[in-house]
Short mmCIF file of C-alpha atoms in Angstrom, two decimals:
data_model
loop_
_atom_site.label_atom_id
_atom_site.label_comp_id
_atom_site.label_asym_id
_atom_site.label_seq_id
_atom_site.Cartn_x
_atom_site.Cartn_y
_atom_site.Cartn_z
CA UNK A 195 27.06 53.38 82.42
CA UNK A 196 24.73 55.58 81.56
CA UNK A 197 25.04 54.93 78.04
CA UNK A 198 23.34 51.61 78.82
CA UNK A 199 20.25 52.86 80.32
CA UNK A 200 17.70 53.10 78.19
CA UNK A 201 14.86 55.17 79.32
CA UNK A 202 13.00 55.50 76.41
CA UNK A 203 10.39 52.58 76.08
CA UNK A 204 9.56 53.12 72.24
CA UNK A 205 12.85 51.33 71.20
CA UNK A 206 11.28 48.01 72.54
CA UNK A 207 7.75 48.95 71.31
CA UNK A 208 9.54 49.44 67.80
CA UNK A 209 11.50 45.78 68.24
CA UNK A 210 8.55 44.62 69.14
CA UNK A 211 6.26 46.21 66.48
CA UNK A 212 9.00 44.79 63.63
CA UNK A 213 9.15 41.62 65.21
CA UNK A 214 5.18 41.42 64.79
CA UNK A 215 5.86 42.76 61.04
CA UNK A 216 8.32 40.00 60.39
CA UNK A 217 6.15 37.15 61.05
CA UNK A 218 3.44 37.96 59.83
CA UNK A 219 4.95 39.03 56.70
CA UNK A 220 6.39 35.44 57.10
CA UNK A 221 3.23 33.86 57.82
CA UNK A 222 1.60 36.02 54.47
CA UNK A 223 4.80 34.72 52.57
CA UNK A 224 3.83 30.95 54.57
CA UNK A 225 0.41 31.14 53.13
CA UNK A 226 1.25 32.30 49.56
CA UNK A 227 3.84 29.82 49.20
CA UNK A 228 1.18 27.14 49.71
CA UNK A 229 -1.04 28.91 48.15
CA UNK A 230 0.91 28.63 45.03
CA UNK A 231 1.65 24.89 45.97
CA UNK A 232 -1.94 24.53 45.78
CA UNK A 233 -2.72 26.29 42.16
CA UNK A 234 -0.03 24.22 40.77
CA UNK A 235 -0.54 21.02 42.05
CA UNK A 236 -4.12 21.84 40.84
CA UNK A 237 -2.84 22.66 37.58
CA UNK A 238 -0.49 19.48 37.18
CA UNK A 239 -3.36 16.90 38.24
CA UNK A 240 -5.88 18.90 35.76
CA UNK A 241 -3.47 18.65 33.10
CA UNK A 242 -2.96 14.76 33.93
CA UNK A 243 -6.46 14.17 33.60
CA UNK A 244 -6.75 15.60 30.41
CA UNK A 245 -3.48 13.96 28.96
CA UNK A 246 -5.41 10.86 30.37
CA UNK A 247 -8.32 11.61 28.49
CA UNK A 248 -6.41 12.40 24.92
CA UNK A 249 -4.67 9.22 25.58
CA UNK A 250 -8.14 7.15 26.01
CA UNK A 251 -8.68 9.07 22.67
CA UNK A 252 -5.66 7.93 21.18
CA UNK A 253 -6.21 4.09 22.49
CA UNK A 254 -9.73 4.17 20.87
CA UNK A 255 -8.03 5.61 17.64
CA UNK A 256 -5.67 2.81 17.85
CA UNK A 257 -7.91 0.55 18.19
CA UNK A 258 -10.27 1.73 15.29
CA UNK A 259 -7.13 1.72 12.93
CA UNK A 260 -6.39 -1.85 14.22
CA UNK A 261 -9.80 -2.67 12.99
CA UNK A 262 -9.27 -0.96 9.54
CA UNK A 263 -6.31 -2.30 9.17
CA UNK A 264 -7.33 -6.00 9.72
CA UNK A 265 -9.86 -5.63 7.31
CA UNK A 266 -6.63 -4.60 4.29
CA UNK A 267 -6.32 -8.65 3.46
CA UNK A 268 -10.11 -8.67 2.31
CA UNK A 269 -9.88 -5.01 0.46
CA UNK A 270 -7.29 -6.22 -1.25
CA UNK A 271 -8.71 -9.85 -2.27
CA UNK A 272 -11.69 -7.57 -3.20
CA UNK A 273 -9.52 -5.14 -5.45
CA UNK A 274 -7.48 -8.23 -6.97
CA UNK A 275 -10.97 -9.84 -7.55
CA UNK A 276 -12.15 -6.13 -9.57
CA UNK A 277 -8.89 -5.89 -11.37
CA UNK A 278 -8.92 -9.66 -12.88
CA UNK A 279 -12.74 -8.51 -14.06
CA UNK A 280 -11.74 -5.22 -15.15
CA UNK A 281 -9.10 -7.32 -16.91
CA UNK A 282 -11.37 -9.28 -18.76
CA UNK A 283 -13.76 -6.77 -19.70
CA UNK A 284 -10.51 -5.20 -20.82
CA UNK A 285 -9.58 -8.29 -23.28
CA UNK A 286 -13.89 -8.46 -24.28
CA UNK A 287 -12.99 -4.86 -25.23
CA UNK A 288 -10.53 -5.52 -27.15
CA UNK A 289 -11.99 -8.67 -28.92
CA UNK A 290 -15.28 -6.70 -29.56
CA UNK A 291 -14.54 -5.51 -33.06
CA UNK A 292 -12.03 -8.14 -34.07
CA UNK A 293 -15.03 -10.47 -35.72
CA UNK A 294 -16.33 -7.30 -37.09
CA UNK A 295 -12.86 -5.98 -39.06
CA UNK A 296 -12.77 -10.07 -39.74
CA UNK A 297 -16.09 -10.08 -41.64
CA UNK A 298 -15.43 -6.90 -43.26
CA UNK A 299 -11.33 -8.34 -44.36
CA UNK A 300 -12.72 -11.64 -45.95
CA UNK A 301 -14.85 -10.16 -48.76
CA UNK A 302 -11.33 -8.43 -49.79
CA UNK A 303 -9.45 -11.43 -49.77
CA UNK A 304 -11.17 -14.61 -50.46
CA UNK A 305 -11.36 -14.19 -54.29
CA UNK A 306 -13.76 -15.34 -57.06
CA UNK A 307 -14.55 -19.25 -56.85
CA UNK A 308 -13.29 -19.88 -53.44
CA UNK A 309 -16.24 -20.94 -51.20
CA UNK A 310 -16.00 -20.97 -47.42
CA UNK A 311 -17.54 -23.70 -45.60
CA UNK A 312 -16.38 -22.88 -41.90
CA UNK A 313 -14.56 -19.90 -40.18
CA UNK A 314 -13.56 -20.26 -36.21
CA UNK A 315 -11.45 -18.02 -34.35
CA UNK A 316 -9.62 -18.93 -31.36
CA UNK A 317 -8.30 -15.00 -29.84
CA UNK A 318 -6.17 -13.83 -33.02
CA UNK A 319 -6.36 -17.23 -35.03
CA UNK A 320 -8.26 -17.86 -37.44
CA UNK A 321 -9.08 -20.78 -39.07
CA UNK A 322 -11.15 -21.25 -42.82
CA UNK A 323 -12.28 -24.59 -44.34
CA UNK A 324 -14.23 -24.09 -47.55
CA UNK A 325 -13.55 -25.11 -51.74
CA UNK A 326 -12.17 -23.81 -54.69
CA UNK A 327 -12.64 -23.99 -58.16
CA UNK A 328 -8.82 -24.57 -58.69
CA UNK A 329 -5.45 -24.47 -57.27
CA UNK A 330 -4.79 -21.04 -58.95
CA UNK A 331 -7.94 -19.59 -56.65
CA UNK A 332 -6.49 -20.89 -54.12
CA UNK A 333 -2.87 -19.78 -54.54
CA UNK A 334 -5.19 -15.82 -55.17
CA UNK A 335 -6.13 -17.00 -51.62
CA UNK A 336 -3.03 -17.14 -50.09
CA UNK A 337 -1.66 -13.88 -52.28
CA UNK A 338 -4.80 -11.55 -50.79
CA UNK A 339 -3.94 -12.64 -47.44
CA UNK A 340 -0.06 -12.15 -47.58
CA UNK A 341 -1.20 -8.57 -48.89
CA UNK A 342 -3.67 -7.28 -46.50
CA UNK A 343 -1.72 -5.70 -43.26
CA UNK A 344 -4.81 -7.34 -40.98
CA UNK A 345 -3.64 -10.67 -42.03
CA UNK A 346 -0.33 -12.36 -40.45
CA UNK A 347 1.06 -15.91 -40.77
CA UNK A 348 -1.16 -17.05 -43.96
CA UNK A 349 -0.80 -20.84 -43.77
CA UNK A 350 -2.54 -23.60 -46.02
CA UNK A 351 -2.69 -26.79 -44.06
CA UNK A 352 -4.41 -28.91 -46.28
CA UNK A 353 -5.67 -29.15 -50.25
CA UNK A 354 -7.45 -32.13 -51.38
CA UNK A 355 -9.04 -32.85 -54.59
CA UNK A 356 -12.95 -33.73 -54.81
CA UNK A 357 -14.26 -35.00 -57.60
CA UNK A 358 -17.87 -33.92 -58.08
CA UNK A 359 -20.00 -34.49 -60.91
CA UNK A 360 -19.99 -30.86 -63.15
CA UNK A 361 -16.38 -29.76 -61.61
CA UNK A 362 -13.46 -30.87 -60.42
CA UNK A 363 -13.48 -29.22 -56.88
CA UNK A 364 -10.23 -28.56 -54.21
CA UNK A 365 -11.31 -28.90 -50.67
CA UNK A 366 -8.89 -26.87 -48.21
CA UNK A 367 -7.93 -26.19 -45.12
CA UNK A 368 -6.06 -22.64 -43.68
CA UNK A 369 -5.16 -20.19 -40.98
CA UNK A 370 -3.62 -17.15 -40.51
CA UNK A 371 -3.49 -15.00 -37.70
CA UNK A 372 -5.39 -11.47 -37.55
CA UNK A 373 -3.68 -8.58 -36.00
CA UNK A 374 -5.46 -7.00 -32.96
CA UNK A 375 -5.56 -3.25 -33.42
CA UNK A 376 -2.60 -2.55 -30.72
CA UNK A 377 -0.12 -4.72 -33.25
CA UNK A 378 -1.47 -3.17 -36.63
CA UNK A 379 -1.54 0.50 -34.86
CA UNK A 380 2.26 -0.09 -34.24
CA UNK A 381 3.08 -1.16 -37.65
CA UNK A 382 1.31 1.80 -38.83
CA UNK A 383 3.65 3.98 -36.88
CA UNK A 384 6.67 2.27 -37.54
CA UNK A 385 6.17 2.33 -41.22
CA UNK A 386 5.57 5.75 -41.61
CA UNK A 387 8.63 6.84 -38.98
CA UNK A 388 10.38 4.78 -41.76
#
């Protein structure tokens, strides 16, 4: 029995003193707890309001693409538009010289005697009326242009005799097609690979 007794108060001062420790300790660990509950669900709704705001971002992108992209039919009408001029500035390019080299080839093959009335070109066809002197002028004619590498296709549609008062005349008619420098730049290559 007399193990029972307790006659020392300071045990139940000491129960009581942890018992005071304990909760507030508990109420410390209470207050952290929501403390922390607090920071984070301060830190999650801050974060959704900025992934809200890159998303507005992103929707006005979108939007702005949308816009760019709707205008693609009409770049692309435009650039079809530039490459059909381009195109024929191209093919004007190309033409540019072929009346010159003409000029400059006919001096080297009409010969002697043979007298050109008209000369019309149609792209790479060309097409000569004019007189001779004789048949054998014109058959020169035809020889100069089956020799020049400008000339393709010699042709003579037509010979008709005129008589005229000094001379017996031939009135003709021809065409031959004239190489554009692509064609004769080829030939060149292929004859001397040969």
């Amino acid at each position: 029995m007399i193990a029972k007794l307790n006659l020392m108060p300071w045990r139940d001062a000491r129960k009581k003193q942890h018992q005071q420790r304990f909760f507030g300790m508990l109420s410390a660990a209470i207050l952290v707890a929501l403390g922390c509950v607090w920071l984070v669900s301060g830190w999650y709704s801050q974060q959704h309001e900025i992934q809200h705001a890159r998303n507005g971002q992103l929707d006005q992108e979108l939007t702005r693409l949308e816009d760019e992209l709707s205008m693609l039919p009409e770049l692309d009408a435009q650039r079809d538009a530039l490459v059909e001029r381009l195109a024929v500035i191209a093919d004007i390019q190309k033409g540019r010289n072929q009346v010159t080299r003409l000029l400059s080839l006919m001096p080297g093959v009409v010969p002697q005697g043979v007298y050109l009335d008209e000369l019309s070109t149609e792209n790479n066809w060309v097409q000569i009326n004019g007189m001779g002197e004789s048949n054998g002028r014109l058959a020169t004619l035809l020889g100069n242009g089956e020799q020049s590498e400008w000339i393709r296709d010699i042709a003579m549609h037509s010979i008709v005799a005129a008589k005229e008062e000094p001379k017996e005349r031939t009135v003709f008619r021809a065409s031959f097609t004239l190489l554009p420098p692509e064609l004769h730049n080829l030939l060149d290559q292929g004859q001397t690979n040969e």
